[in-house]
N, CA, C and O atoms as a Maestro MAE file, in Angstrom:
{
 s_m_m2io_version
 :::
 2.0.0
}

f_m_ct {
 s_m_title
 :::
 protein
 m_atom[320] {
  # First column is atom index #
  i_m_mmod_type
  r_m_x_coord
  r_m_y_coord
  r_m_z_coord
  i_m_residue_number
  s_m_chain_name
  s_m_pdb_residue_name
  s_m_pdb_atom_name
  i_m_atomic_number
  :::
  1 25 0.852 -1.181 0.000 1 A "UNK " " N  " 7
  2 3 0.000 0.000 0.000 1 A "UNK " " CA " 6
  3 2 0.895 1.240 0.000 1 A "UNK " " C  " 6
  4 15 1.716 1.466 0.889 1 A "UNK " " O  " 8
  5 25 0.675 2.048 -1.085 2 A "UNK " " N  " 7
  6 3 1.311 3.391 -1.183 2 A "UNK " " CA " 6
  7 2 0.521 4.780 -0.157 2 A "UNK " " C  " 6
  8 15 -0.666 4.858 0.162 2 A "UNK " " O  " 8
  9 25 1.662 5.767 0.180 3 A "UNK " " N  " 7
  10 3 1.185 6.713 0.943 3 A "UNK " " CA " 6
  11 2 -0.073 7.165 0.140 3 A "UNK " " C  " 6
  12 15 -0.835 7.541 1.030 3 A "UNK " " O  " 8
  13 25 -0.542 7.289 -0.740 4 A "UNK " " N  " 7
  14 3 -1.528 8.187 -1.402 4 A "UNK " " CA " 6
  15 2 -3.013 6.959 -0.729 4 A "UNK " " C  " 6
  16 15 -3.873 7.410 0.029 4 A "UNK " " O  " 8
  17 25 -3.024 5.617 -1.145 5 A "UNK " " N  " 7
  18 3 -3.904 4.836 -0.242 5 A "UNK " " CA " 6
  19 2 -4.064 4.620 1.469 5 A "UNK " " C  " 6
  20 15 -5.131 4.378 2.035 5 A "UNK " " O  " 8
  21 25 -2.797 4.765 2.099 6 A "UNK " " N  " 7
  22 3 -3.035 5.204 3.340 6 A "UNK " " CA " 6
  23 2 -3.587 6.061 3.937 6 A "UNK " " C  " 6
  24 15 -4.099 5.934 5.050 6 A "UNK " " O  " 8
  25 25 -3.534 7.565 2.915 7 A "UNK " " N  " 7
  26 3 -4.355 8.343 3.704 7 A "UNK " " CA " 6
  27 2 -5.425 8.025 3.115 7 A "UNK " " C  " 6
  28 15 -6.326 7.865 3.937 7 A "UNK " " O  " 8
  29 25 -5.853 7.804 1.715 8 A "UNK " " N  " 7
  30 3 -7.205 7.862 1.520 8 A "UNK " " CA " 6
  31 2 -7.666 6.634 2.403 8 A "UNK " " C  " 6
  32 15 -8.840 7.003 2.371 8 A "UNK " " O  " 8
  33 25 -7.705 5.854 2.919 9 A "UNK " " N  " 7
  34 3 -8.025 4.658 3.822 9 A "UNK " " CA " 6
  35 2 -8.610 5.379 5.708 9 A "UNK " " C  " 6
  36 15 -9.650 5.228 6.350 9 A "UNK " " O  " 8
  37 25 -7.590 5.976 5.926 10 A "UNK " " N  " 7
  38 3 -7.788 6.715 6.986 10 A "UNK " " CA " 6
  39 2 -8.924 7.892 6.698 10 A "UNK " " C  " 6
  40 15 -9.507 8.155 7.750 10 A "UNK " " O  " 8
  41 25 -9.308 8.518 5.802 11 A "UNK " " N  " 7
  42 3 -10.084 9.285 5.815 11 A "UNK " " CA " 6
  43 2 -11.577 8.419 5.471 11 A "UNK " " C  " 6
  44 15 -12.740 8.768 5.669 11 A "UNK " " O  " 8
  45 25 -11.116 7.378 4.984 12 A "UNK " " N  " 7
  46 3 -12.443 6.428 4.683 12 A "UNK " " CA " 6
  47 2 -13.125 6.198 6.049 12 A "UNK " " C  " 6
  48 15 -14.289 6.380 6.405 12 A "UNK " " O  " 8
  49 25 -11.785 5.634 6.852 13 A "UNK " " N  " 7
  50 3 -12.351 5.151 8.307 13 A "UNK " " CA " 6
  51 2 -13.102 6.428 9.218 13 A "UNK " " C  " 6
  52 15 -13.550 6.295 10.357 13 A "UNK " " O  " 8
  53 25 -13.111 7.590 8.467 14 A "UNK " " N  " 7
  54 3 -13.278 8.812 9.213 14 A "UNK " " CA " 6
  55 2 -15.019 8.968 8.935 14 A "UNK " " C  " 6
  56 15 -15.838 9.530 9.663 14 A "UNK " " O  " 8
  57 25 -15.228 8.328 7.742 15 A "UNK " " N  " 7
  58 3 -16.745 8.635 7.005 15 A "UNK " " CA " 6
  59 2 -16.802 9.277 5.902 15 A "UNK " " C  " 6
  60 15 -17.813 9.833 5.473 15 A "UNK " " O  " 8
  61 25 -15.506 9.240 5.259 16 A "UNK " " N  " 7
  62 3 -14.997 9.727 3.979 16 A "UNK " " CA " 6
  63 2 -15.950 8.343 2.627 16 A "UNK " " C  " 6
  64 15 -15.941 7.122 2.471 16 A "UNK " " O  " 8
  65 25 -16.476 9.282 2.115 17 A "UNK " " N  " 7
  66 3 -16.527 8.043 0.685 17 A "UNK " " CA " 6
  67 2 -15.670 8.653 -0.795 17 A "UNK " " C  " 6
  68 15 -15.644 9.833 -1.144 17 A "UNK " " O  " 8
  69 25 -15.112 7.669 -1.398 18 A "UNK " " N  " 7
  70 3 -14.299 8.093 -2.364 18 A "UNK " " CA " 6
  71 2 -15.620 8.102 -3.759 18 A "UNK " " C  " 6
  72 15 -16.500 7.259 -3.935 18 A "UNK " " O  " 8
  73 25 -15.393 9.112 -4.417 19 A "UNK " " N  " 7
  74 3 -16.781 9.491 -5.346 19 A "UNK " " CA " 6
  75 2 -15.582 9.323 -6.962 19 A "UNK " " C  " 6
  76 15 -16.194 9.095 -8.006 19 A "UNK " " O  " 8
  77 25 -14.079 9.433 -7.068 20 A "UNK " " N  " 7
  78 3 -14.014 9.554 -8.377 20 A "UNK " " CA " 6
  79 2 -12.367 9.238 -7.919 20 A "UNK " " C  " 6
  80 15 -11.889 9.542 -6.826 20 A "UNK " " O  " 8
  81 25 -11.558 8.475 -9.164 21 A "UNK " " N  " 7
  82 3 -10.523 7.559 -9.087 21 A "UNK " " CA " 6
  83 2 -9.911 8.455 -10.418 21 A "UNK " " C  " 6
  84 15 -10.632 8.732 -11.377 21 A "UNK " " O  " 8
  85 25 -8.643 8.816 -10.340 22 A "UNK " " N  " 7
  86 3 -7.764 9.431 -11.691 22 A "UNK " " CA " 6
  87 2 -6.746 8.531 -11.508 22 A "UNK " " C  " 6
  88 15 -6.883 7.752 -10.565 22 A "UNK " " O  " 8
  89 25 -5.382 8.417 -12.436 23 A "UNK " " N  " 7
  90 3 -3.829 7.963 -12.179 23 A "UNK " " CA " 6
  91 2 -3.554 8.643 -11.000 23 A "UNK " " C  " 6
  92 15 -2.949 8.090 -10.082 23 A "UNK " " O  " 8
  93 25 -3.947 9.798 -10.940 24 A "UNK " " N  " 7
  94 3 -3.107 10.718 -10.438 24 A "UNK " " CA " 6
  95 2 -3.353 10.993 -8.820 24 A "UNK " " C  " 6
  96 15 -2.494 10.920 -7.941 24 A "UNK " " O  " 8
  97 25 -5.035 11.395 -8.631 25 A "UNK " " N  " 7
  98 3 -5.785 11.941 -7.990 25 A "UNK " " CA " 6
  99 2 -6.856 10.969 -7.272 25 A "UNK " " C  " 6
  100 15 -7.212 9.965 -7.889 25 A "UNK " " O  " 8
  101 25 -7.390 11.238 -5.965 26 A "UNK " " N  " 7
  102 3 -8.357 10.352 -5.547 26 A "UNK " " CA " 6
  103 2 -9.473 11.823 -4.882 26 A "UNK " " C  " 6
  104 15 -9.074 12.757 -4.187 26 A "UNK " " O  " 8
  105 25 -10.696 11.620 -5.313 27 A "UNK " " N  " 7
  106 3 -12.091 12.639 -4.663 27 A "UNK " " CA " 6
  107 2 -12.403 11.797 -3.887 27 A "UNK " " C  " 6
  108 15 -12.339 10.570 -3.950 27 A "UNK " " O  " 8
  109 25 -12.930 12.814 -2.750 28 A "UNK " " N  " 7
  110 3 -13.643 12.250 -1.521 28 A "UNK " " CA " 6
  111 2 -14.317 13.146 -1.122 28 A "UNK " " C  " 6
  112 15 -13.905 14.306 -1.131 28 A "UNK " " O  " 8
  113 25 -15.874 12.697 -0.544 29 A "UNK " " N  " 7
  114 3 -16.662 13.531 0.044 29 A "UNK " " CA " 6
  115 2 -17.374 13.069 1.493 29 A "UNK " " C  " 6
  116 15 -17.333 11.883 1.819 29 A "UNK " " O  " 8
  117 25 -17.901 13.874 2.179 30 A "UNK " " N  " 7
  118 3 -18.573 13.204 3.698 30 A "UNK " " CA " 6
  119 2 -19.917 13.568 3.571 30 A "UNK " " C  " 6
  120 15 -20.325 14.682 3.241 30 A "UNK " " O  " 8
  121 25 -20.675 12.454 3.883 31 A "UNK " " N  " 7
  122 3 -22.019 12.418 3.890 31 A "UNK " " CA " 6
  123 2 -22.124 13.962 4.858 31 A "UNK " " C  " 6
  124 15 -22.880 14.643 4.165 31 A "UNK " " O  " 8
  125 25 -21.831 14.609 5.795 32 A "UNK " " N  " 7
  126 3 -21.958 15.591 6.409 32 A "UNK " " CA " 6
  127 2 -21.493 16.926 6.492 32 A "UNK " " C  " 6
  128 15 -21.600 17.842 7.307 32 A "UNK " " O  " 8
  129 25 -20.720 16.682 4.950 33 A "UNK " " N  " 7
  130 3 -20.578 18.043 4.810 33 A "UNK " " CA " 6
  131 2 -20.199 18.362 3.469 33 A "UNK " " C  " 6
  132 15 -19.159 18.605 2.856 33 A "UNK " " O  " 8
  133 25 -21.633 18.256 3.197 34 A "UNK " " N  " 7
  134 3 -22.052 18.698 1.941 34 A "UNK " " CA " 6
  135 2 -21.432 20.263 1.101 34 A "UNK " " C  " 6
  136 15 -21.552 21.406 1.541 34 A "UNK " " O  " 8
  137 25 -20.921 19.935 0.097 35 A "UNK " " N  " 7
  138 3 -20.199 21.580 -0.376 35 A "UNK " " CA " 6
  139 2 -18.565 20.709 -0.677 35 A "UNK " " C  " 6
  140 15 -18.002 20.725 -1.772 35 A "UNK " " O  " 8
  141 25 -18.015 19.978 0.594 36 A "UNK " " N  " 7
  142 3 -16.643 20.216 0.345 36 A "UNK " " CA " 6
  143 2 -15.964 18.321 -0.115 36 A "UNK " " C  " 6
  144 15 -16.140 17.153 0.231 36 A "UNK " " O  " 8
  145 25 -15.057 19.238 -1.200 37 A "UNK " " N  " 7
  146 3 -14.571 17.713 -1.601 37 A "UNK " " CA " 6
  147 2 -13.247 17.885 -1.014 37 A "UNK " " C  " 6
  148 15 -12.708 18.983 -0.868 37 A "UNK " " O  " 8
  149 25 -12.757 16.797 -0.692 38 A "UNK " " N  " 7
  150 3 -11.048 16.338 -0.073 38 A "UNK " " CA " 6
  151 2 -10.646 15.937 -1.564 38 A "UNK " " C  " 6
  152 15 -11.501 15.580 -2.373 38 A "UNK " " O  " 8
  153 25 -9.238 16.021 -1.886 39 A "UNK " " N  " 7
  154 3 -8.986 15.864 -3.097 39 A "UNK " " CA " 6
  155 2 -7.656 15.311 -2.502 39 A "UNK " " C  " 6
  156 15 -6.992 16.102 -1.832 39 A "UNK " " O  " 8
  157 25 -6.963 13.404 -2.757 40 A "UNK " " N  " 7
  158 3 -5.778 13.285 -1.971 40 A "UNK " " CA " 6
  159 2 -4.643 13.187 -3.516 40 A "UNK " " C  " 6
  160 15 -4.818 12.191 -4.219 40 A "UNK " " O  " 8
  161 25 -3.647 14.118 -3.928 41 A "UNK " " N  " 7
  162 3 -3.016 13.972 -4.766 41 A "UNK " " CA " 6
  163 2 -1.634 12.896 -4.278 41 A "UNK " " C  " 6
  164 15 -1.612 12.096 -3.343 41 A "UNK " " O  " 8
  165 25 -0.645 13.188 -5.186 42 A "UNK " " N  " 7
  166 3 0.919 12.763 -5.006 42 A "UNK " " CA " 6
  167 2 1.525 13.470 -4.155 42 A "UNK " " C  " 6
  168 15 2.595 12.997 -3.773 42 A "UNK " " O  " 8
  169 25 1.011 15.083 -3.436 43 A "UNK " " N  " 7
  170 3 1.917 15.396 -3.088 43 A "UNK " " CA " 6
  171 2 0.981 16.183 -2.149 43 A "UNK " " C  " 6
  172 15 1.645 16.815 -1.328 43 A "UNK " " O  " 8
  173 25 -0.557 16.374 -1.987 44 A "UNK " " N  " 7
  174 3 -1.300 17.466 -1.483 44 A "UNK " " CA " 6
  175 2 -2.590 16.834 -1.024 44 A "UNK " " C  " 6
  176 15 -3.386 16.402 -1.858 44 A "UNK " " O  " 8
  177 25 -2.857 16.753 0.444 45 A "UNK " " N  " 7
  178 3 -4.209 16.159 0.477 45 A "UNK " " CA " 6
  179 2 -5.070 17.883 0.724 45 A "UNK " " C  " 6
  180 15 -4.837 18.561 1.724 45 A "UNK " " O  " 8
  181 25 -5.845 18.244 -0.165 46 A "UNK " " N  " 7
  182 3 -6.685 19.417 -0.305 46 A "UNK " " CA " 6
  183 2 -7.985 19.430 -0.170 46 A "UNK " " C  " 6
  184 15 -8.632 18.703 -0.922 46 A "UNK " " O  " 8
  185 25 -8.765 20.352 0.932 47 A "UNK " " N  " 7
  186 3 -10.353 20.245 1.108 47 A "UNK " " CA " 6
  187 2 -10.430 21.639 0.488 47 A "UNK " " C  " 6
  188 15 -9.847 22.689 0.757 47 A "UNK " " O  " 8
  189 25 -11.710 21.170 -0.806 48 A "UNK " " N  " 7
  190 3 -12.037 22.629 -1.232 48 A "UNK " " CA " 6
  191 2 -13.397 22.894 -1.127 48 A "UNK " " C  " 6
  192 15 -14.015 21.865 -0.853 48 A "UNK " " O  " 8
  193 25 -14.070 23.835 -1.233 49 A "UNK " " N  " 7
  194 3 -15.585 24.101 -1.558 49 A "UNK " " CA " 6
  195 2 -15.330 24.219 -3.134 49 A "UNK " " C  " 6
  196 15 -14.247 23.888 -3.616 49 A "UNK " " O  " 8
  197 25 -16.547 24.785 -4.033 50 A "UNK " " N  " 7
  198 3 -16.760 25.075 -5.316 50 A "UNK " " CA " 6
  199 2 -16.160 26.718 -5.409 50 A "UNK " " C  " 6
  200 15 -16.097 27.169 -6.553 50 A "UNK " " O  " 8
  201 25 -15.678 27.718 -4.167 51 A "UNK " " N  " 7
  202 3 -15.787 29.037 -4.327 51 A "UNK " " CA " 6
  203 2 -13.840 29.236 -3.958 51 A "UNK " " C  " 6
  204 15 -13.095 30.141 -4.333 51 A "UNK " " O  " 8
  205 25 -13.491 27.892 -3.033 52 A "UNK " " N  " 7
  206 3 -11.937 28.319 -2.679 52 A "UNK " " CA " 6
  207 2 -11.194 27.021 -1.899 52 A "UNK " " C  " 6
  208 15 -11.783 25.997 -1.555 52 A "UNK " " O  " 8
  209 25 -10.087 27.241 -1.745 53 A "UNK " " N  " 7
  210 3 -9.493 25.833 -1.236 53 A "UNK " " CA " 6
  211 2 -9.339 26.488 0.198 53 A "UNK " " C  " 6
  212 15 -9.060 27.656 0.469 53 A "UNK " " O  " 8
  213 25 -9.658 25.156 1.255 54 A "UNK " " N  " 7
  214 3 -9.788 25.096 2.520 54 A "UNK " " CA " 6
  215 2 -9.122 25.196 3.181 54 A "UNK " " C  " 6
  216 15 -9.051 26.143 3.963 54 A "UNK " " O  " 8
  217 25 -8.598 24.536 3.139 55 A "UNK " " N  " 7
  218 3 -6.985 23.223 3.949 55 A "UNK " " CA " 6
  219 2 -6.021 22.762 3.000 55 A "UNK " " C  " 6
  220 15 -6.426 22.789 1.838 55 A "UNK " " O  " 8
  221 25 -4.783 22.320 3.186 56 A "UNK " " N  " 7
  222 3 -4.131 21.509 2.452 56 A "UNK " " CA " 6
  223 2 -2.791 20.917 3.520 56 A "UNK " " C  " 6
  224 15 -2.537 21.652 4.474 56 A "UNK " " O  " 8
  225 25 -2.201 20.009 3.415 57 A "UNK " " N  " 7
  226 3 -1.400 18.983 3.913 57 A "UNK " " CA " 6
  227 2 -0.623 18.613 2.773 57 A "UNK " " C  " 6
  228 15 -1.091 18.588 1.635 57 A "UNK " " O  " 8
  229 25 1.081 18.198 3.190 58 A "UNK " " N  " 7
  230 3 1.698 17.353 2.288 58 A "UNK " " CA " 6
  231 2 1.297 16.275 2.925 58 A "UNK " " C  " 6
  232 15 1.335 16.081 4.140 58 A "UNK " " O  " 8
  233 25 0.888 15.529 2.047 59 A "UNK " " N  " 7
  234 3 0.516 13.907 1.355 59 A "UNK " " CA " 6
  235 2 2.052 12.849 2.500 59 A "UNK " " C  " 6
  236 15 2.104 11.635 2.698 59 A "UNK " " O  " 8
  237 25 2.672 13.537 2.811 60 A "UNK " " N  " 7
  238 3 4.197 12.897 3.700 60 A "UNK " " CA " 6
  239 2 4.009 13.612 4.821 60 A "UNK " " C  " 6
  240 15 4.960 13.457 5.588 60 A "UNK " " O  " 8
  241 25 3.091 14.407 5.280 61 A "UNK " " N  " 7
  242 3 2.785 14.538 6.991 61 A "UNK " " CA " 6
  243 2 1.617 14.877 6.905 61 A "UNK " " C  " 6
  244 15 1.256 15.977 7.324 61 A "UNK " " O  " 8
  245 25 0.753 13.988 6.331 62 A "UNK " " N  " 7
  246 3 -0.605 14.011 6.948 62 A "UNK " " CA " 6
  247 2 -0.774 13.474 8.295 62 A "UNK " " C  " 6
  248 15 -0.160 12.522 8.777 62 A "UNK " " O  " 8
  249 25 -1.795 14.282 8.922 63 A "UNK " " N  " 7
  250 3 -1.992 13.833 10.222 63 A "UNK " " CA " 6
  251 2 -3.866 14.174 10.098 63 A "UNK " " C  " 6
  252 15 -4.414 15.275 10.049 63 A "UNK " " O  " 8
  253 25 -4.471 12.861 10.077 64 A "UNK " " N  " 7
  254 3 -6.111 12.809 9.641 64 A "UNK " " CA " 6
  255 2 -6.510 13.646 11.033 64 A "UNK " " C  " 6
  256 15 -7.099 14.698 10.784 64 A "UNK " " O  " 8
  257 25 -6.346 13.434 12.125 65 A "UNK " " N  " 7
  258 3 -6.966 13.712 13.349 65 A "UNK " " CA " 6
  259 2 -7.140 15.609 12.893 65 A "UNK " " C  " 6
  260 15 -8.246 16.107 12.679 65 A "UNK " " O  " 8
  261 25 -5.911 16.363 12.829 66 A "UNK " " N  " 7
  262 3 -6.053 17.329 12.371 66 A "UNK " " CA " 6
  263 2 -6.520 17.754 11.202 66 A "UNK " " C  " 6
  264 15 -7.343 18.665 11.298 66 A "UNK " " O  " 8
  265 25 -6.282 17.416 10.206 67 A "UNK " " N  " 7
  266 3 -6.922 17.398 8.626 67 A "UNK " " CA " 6
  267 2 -8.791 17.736 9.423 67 A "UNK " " C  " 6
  268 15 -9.397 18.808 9.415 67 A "UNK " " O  " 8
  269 25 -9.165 16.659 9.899 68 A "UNK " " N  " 7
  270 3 -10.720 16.130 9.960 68 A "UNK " " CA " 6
  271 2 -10.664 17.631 11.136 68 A "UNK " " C  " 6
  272 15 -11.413 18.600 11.018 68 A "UNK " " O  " 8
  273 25 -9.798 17.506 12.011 69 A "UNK " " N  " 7
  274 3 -10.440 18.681 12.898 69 A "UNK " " CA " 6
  275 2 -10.576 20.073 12.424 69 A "UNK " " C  " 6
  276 15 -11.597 20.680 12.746 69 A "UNK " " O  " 8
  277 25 -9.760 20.606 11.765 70 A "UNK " " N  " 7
  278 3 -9.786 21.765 10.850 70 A "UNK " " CA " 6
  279 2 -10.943 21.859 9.827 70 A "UNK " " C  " 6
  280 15 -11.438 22.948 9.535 70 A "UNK " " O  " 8
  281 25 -11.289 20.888 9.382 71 A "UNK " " N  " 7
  282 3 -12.754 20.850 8.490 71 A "UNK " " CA " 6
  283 2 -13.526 21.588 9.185 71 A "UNK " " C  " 6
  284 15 -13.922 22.698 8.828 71 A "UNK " " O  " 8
  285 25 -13.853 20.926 10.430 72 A "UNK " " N  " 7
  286 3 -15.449 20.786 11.293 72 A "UNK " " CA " 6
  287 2 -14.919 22.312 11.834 72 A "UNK " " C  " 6
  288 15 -15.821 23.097 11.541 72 A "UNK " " O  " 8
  289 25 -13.992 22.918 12.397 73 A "UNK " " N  " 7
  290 3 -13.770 24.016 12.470 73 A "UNK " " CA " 6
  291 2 -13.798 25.094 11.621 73 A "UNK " " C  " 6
  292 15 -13.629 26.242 12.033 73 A "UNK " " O  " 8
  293 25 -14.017 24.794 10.352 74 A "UNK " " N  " 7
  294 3 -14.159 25.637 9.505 74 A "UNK " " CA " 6
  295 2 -15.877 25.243 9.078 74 A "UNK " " C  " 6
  296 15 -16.462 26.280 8.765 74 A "UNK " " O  " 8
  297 25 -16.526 24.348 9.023 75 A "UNK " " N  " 7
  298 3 -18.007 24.384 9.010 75 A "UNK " " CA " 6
  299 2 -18.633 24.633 10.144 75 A "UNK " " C  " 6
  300 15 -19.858 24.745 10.093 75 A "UNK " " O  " 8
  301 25 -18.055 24.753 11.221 76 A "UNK " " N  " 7
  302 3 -18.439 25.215 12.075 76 A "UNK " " CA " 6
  303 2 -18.546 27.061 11.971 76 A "UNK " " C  " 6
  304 15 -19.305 27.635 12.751 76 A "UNK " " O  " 8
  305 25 -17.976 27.622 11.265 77 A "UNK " " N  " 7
  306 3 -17.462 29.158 10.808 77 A "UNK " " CA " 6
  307 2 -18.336 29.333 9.676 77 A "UNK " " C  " 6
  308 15 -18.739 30.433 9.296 77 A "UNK " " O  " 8
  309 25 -18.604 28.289 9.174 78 A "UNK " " N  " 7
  310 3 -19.436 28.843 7.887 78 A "UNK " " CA " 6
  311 2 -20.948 28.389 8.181 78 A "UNK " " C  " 6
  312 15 -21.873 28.591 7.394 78 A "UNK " " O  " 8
  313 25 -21.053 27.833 9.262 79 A "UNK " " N  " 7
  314 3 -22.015 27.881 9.867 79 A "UNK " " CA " 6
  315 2 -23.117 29.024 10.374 79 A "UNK " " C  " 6
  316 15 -24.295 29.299 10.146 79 A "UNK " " O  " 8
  317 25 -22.315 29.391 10.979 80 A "UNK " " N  " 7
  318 3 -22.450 30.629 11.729 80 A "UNK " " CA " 6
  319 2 -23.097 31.996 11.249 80 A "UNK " " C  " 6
  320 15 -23.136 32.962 12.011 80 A "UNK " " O  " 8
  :::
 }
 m_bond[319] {
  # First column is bond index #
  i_m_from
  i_m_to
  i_m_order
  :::
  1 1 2 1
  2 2 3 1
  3 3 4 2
  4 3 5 1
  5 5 6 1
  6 6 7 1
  7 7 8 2
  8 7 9 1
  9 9 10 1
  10 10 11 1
  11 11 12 2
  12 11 13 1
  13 13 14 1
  14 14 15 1
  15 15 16 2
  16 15 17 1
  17 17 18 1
  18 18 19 1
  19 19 20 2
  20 19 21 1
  21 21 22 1
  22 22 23 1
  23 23 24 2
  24 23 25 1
  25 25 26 1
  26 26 27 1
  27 27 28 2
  28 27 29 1
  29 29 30 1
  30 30 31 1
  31 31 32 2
  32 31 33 1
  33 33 34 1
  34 34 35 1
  35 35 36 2
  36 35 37 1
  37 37 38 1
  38 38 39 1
  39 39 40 2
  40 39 41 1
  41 41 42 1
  42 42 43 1
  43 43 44 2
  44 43 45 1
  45 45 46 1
  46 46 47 1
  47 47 48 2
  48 47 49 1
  49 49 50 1
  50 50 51 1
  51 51 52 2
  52 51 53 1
  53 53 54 1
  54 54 55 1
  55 55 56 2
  56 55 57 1
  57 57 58 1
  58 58 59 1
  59 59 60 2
  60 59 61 1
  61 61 62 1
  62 62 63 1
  63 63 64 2
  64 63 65 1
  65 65 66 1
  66 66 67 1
  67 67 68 2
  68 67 69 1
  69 69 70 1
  70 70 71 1
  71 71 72 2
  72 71 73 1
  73 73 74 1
  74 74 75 1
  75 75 76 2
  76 75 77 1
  77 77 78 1
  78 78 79 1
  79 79 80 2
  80 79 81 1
  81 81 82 1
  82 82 83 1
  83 83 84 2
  84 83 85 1
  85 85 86 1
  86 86 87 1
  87 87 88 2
  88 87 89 1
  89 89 90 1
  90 90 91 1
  91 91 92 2
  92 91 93 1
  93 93 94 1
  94 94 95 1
  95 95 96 2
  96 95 97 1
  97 97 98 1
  98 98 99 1
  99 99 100 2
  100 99 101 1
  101 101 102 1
  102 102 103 1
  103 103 104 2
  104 103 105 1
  105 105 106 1
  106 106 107 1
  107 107 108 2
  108 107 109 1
  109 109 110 1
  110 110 111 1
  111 111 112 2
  112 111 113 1
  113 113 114 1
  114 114 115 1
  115 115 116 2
  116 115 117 1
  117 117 118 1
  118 118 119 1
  119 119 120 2
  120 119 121 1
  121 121 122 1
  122 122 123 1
  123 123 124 2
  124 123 125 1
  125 125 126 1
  126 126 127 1
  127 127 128 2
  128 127 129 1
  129 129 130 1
  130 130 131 1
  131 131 132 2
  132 131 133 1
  133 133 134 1
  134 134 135 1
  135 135 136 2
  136 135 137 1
  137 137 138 1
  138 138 139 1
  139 139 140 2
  140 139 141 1
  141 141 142 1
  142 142 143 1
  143 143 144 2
  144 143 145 1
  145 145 146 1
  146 146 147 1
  147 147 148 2
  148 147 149 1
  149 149 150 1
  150 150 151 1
  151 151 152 2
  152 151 153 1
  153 153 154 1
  154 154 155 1
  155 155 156 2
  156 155 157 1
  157 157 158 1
  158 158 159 1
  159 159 160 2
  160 159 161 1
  161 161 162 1
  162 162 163 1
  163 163 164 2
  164 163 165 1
  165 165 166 1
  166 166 167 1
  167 167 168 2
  168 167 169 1
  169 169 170 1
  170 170 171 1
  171 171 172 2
  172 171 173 1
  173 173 174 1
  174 174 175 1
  175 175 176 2
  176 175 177 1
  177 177 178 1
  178 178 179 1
  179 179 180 2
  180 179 181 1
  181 181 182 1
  182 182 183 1
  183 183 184 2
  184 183 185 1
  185 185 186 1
  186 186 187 1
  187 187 188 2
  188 187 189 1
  189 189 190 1
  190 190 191 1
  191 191 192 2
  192 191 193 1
  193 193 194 1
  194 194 195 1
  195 195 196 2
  196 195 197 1
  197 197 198 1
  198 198 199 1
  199 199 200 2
  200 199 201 1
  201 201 202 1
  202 202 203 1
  203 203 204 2
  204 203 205 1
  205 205 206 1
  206 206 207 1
  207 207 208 2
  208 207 209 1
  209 209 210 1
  210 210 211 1
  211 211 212 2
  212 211 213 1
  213 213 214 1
  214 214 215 1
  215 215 216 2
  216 215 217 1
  217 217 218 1
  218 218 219 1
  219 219 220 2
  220 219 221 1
  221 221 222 1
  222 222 223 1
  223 223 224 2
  224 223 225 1
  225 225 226 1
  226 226 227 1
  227 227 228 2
  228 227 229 1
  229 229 230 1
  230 230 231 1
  231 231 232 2
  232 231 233 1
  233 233 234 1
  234 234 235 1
  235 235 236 2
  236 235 237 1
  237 237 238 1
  238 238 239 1
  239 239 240 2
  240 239 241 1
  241 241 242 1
  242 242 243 1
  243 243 244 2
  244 243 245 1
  245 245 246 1
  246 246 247 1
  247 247 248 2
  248 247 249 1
  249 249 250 1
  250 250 251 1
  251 251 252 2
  252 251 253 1
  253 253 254 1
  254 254 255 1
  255 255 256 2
  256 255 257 1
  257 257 258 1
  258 258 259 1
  259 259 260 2
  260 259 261 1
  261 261 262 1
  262 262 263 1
  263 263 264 2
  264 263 265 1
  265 265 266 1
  266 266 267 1
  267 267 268 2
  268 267 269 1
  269 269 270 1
  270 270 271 1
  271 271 272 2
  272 271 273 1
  273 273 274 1
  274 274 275 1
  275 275 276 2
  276 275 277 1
  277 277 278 1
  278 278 279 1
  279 279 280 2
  280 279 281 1
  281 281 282 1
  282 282 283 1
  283 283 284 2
  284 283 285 1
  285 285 286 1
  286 286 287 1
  287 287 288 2
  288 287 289 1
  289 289 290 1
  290 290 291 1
  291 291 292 2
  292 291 293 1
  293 293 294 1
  294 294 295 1
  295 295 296 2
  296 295 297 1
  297 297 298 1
  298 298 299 1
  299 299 300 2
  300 299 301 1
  301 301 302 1
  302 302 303 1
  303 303 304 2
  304 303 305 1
  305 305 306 1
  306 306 307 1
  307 307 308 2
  308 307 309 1
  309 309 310 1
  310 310 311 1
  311 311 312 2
  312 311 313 1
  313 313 314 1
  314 314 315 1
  315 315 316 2
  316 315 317 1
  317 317 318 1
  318 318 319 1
  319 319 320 2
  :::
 }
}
């Protein structure tokens, strides 16, 4: 298993579903938060909306606990 399936695996276990497969690229979305796709590249795991990019992580220090906590902190803001 390559780093690019490890994280997407860990974000699966999070409630992540993977919606679209490239060479390159893996999409992911959460039943709960509708608007934003995770996008895990070769080198960039990236949460964007349709209007701007969210978050981003190198793909070699992802850390999901934070990735996932920074989301809900930011829908929590756009909540509001």
């Amino acid at each position: 298993m390559d780093l690019q399936d490890s994280v997407v695996k860990e974000l699966k276990q999070r409630g992540c579903e993977v919606v679209r497969r490239t060479s390159a690229l893996v999409f992911l979305v959460h039943p709960e938060s509708p608007g934003i796709m995770v996008r895990v590249g070769t080198v960039f795991v990236v949460a964007e909306t349709s209007e701007a990019e969210i978050l981003r992580q190198r793909l070699d220090r992802f850390d999901a606990a934070s990735f996932v906590s920074q989301l809900r902190a930011y829908e929590i803001g756009r909540a509001r």
